[in-house]
PDB file of C-alpha atoms in Angstrom:
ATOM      1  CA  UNK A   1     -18.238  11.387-151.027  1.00 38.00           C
ATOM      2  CA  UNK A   2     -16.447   8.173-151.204  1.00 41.00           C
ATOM      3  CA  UNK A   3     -17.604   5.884-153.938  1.00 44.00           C
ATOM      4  CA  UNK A   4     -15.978   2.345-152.818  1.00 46.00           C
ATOM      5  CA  UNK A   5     -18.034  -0.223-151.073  1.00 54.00           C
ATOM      6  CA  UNK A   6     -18.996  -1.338-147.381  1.00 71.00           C
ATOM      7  CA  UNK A   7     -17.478  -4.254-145.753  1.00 71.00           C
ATOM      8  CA  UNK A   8     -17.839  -7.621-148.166  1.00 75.00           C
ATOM      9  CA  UNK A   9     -21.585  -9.432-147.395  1.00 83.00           C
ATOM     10  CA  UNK A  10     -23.260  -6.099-146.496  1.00 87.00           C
ATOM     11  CA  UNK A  11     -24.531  -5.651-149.715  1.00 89.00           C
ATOM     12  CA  UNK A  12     -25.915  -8.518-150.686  1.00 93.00           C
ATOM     13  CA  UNK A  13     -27.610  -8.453-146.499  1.00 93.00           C
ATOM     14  CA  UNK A  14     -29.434  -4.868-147.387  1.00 94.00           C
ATOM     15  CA  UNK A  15     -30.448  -6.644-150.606  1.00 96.00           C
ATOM     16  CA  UNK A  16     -32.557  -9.318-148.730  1.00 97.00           C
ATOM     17  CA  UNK A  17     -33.542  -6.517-146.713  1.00 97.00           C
ATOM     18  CA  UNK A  18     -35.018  -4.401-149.387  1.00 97.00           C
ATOM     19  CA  UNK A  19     -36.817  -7.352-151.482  1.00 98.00           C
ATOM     20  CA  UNK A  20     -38.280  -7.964-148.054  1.00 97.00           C
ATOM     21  CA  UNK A  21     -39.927  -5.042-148.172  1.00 97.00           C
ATOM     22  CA  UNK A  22     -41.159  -5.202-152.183  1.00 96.00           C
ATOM     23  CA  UNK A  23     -40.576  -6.317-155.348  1.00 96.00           C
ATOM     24  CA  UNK A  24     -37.615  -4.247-156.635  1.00 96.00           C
ATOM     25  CA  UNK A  25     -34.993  -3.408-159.758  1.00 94.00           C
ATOM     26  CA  UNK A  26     -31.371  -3.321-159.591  1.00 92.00           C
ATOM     27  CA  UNK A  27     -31.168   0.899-160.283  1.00 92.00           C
ATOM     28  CA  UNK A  28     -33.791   1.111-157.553  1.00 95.00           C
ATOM     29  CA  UNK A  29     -31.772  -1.102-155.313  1.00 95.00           C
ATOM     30  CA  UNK A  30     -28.827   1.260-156.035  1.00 93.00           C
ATOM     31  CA  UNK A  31     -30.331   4.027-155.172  1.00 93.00           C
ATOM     32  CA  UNK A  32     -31.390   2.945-151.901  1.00 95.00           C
ATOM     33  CA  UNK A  33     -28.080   1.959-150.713  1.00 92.00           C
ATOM     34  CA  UNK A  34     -26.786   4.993-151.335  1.00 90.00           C
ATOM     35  CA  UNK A  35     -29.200   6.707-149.555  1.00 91.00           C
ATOM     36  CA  UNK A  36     -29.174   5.014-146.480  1.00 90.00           C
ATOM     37  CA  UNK A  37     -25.336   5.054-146.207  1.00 86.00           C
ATOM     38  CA  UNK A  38     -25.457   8.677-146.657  1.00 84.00           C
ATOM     39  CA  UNK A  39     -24.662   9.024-150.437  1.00 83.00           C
ATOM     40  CA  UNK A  40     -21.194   7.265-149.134  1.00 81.00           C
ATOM     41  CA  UNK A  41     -21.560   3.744-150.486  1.00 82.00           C
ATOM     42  CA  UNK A  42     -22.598   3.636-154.422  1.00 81.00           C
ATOM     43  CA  UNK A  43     -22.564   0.043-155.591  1.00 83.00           C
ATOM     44  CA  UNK A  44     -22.598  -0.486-159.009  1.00 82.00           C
ATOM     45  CA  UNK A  45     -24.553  -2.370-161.443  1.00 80.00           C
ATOM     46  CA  UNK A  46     -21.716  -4.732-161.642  1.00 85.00           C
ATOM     47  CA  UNK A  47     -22.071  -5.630-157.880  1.00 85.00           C
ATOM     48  CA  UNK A  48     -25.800  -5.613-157.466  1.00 91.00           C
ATOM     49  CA  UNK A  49     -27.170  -7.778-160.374  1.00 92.00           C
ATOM     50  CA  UNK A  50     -24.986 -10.655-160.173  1.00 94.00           C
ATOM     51  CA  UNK A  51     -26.425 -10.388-156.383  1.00 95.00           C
ATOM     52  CA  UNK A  52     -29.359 -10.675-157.630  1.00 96.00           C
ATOM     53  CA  UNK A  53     -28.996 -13.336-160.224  1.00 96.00           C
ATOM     54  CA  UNK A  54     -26.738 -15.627-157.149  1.00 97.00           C
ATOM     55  CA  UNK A  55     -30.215 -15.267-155.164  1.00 97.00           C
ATOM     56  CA  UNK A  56     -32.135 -16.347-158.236  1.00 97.00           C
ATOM     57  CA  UNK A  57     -30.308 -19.507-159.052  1.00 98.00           C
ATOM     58  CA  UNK A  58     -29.853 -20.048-154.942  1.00 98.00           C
ATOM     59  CA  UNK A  59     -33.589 -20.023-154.647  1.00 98.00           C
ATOM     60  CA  UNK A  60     -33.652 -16.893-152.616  1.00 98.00           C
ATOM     61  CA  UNK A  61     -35.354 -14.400-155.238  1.00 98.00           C
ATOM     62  CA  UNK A  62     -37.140 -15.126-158.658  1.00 97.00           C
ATOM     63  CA  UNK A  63     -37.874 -13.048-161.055  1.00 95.00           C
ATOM     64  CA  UNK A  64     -41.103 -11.178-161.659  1.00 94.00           C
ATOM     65  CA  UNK A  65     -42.773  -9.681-164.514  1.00 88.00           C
ATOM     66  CA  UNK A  66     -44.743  -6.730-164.771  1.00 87.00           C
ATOM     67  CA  UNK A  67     -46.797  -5.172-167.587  1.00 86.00           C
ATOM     68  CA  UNK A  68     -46.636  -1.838-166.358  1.00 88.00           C
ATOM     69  CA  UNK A  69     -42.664  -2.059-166.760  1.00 84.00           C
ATOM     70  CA  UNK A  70     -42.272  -5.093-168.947  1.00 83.00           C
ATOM     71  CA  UNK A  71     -38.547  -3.860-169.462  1.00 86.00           C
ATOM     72  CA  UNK A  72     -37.016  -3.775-165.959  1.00 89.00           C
ATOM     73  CA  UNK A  73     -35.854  -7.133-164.407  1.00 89.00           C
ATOM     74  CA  UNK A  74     -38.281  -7.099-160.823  1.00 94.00           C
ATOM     75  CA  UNK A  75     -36.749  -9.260-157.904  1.00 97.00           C
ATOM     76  CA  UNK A  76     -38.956 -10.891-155.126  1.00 96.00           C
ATOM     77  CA  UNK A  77     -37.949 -12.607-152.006  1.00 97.00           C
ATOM     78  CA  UNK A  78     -38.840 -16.279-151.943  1.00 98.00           C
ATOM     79  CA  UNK A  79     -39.587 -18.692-148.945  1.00 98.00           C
ATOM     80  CA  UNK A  80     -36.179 -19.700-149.289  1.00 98.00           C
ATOM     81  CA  UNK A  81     -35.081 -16.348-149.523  1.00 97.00           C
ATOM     82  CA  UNK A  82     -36.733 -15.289-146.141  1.00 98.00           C
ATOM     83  CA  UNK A  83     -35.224 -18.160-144.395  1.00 97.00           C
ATOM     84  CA  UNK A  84     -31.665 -16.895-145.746  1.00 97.00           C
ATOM     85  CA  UNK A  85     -32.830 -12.883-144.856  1.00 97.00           C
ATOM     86  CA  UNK A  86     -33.477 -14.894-141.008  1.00 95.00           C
ATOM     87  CA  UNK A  87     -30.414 -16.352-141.112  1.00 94.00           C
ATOM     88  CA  UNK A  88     -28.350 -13.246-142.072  1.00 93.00           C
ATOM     89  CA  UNK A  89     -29.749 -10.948-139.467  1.00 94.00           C
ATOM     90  CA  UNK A  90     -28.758 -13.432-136.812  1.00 90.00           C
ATOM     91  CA  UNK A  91     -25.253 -12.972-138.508  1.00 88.00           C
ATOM     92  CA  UNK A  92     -25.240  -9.376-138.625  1.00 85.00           C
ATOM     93  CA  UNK A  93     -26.313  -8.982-134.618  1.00 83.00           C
ATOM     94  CA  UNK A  94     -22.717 -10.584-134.239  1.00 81.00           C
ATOM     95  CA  UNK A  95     -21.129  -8.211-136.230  1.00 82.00           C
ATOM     96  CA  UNK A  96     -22.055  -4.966-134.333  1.00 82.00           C
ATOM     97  CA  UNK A  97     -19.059  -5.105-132.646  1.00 81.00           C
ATOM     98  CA  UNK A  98     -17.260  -5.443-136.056  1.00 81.00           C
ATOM     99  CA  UNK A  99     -18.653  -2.438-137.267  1.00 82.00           C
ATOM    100  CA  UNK A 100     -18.155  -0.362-134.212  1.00 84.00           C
ATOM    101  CA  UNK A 101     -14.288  -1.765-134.967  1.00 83.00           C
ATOM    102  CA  UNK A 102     -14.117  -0.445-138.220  1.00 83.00           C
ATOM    103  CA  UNK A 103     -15.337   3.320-137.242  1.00 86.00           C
ATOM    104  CA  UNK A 104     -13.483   3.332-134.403  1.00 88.00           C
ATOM    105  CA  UNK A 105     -10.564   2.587-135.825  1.00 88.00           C
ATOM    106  CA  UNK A 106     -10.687   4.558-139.342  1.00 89.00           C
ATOM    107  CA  UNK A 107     -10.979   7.539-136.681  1.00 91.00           C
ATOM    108  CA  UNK A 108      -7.872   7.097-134.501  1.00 92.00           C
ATOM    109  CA  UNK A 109      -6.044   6.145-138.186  1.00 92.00           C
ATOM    110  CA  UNK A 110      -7.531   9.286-139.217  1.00 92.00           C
ATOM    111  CA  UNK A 111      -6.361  11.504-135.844  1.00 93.00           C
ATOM    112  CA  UNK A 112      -2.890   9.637-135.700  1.00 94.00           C
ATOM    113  CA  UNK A 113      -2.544  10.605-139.246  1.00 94.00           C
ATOM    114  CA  UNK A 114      -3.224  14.445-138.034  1.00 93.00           C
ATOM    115  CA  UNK A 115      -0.793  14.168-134.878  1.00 94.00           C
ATOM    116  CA  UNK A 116       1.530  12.127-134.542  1.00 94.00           C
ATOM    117  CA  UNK A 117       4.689  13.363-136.042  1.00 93.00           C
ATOM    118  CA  UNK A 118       5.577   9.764-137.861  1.00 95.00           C
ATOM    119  CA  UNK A 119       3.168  10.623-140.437  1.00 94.00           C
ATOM    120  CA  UNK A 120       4.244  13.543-143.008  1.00 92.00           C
ATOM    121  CA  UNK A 121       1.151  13.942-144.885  1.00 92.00           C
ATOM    122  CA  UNK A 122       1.034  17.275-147.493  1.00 91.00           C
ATOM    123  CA  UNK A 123      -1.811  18.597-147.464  1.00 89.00           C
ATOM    124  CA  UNK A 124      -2.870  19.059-150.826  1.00 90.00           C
ATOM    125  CA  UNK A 125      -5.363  21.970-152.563  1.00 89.00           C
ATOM    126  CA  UNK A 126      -8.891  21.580-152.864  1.00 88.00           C
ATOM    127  CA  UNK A 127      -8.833  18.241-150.688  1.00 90.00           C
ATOM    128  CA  UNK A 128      -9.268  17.158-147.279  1.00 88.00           C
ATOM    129  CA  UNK A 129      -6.910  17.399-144.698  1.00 91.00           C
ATOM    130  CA  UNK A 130      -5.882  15.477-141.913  1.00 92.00           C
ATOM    131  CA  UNK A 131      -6.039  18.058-138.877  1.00 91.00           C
ATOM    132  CA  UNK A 132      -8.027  19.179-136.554  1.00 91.00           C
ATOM    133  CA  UNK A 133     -10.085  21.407-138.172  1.00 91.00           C
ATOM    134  CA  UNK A 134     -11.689  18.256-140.271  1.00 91.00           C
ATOM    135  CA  UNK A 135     -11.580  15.885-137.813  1.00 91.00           C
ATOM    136  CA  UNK A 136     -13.788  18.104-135.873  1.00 92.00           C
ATOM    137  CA  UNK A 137     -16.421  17.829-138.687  1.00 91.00           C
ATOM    138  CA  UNK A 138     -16.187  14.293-138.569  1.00 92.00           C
ATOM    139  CA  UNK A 139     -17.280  13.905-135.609  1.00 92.00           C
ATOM    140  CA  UNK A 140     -19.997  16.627-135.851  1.00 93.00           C
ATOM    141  CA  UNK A 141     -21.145  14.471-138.404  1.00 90.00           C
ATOM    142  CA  UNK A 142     -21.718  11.145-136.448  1.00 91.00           C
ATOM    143  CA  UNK A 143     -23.061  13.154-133.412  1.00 93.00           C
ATOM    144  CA  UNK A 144     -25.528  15.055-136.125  1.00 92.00           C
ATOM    145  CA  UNK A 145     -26.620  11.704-137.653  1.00 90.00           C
ATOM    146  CA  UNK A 146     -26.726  10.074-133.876  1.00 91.00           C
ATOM    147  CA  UNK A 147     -29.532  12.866-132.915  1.00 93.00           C
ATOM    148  CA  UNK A 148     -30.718  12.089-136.483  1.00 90.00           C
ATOM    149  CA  UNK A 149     -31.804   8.573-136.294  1.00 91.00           C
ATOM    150  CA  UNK A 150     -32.045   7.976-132.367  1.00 92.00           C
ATOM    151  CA  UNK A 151     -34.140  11.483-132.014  1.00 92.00           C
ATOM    152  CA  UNK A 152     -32.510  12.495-129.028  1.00 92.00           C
ATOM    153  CA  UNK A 153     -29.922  15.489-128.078  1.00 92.00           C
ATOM    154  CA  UNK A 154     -26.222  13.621-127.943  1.00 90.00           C
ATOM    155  CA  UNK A 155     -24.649  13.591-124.032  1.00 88.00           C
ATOM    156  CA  UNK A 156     -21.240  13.014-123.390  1.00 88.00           C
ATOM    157  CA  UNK A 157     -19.946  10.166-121.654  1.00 86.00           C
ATOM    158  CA  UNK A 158     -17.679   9.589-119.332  1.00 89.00           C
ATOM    159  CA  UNK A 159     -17.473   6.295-119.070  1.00 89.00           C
ATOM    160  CA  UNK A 160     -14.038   4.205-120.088  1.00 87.00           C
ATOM    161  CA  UNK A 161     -14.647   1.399-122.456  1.00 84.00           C
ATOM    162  CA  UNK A 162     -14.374  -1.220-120.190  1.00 87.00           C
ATOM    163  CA  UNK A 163     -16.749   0.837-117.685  1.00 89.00           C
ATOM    164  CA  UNK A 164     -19.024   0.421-120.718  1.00 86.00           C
ATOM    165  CA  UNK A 165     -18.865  -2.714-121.389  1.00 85.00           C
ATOM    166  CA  UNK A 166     -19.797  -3.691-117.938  1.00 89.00           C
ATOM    167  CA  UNK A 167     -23.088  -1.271-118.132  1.00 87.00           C
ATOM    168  CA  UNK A 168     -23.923  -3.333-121.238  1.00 87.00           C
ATOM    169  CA  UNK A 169     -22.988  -6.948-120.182  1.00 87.00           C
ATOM    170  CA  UNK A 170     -20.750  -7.128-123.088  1.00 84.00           C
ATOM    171  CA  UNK A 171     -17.791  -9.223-123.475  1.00 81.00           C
ATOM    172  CA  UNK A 172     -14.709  -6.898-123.018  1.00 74.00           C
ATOM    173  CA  UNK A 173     -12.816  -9.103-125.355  1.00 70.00           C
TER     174      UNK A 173
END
């Protein structure tokens, strides 16, 4: 699984998110990133604590103590920090179509990369490949994970994008 980060800002978003929900340590922060990108976003200590410590001296998060783990550095969301968490899911609402961007366009990268002739990539042992074969499981993968989290059996569509976009009342640009 890929070990490199998600687009710059999400991190320190799902970290507002998750002292929302409790009190919480950097390793546990960590580890729940990682799970709900799938195992394919590990941030490291490096990135999350001096998250943490910006919220602290922003206002946003303080620090807690707790005798029954006096060691571990406990975060919790402030007024302050609420207001920001407010403010940043506004933000991220915009940025659906950023993220639908992104995935879109790492897969036709990814399929150009397996067909079109330009590209002379070797295919080298014990890795992935760019061909059909694996792009197939890719997009297993995101149909599996759509029936996943949206409980519900996938159905194709035939709709163009711009056909969609007008279904949706969204901005075709």
């Amino acid at each position: 699984m890929r070990k490199s980060g998600p687009p710059k800002g999400l991190i320190a978003y799902l970290v507002l998110e998750l002292l929302e929900e409790k009190p919480r340590y950097g390793y546990e922060i960590l580890k729940e990133i990682r799970d709900i990108s799938g195992g394919h976003w590990e941030p490291s200590y490096g990135s999350v604590y001096p998250i943490l410590y910006k919220f602290e001296e922003k206002g946003w998060a303080e620090r807690i103590d707790r005798e029954d783990e006096p060691d571990r550095k406990y975060f919790e969301l402030t007024d302050a920090g609420h207001e920001e968490l407010a403010e940043r899911r506004e933000s991220s609402a915009e940025k659906a179509r950023d993220f639908a961007d992104v995935i879109l366009g790492f897969f036709h990268v990814y399929a150009a990369f397996s067909t079109d002739e330009r590209f002379e990539i070797p295919e080298l042992e014990a890795e992935w490949r760019f061909d059909e074969t694996f792009s197939a499981w890719i997009v297993e993968q995101v149909v599996r994970h759509h029936e996943h989290y949206f409980d519900t059996e996938f159905e194709r569509t035939d709709e163009t994008p711009e056909e969609f976009y007008d279904r949706q009342g969204v901005d075709h640009e």
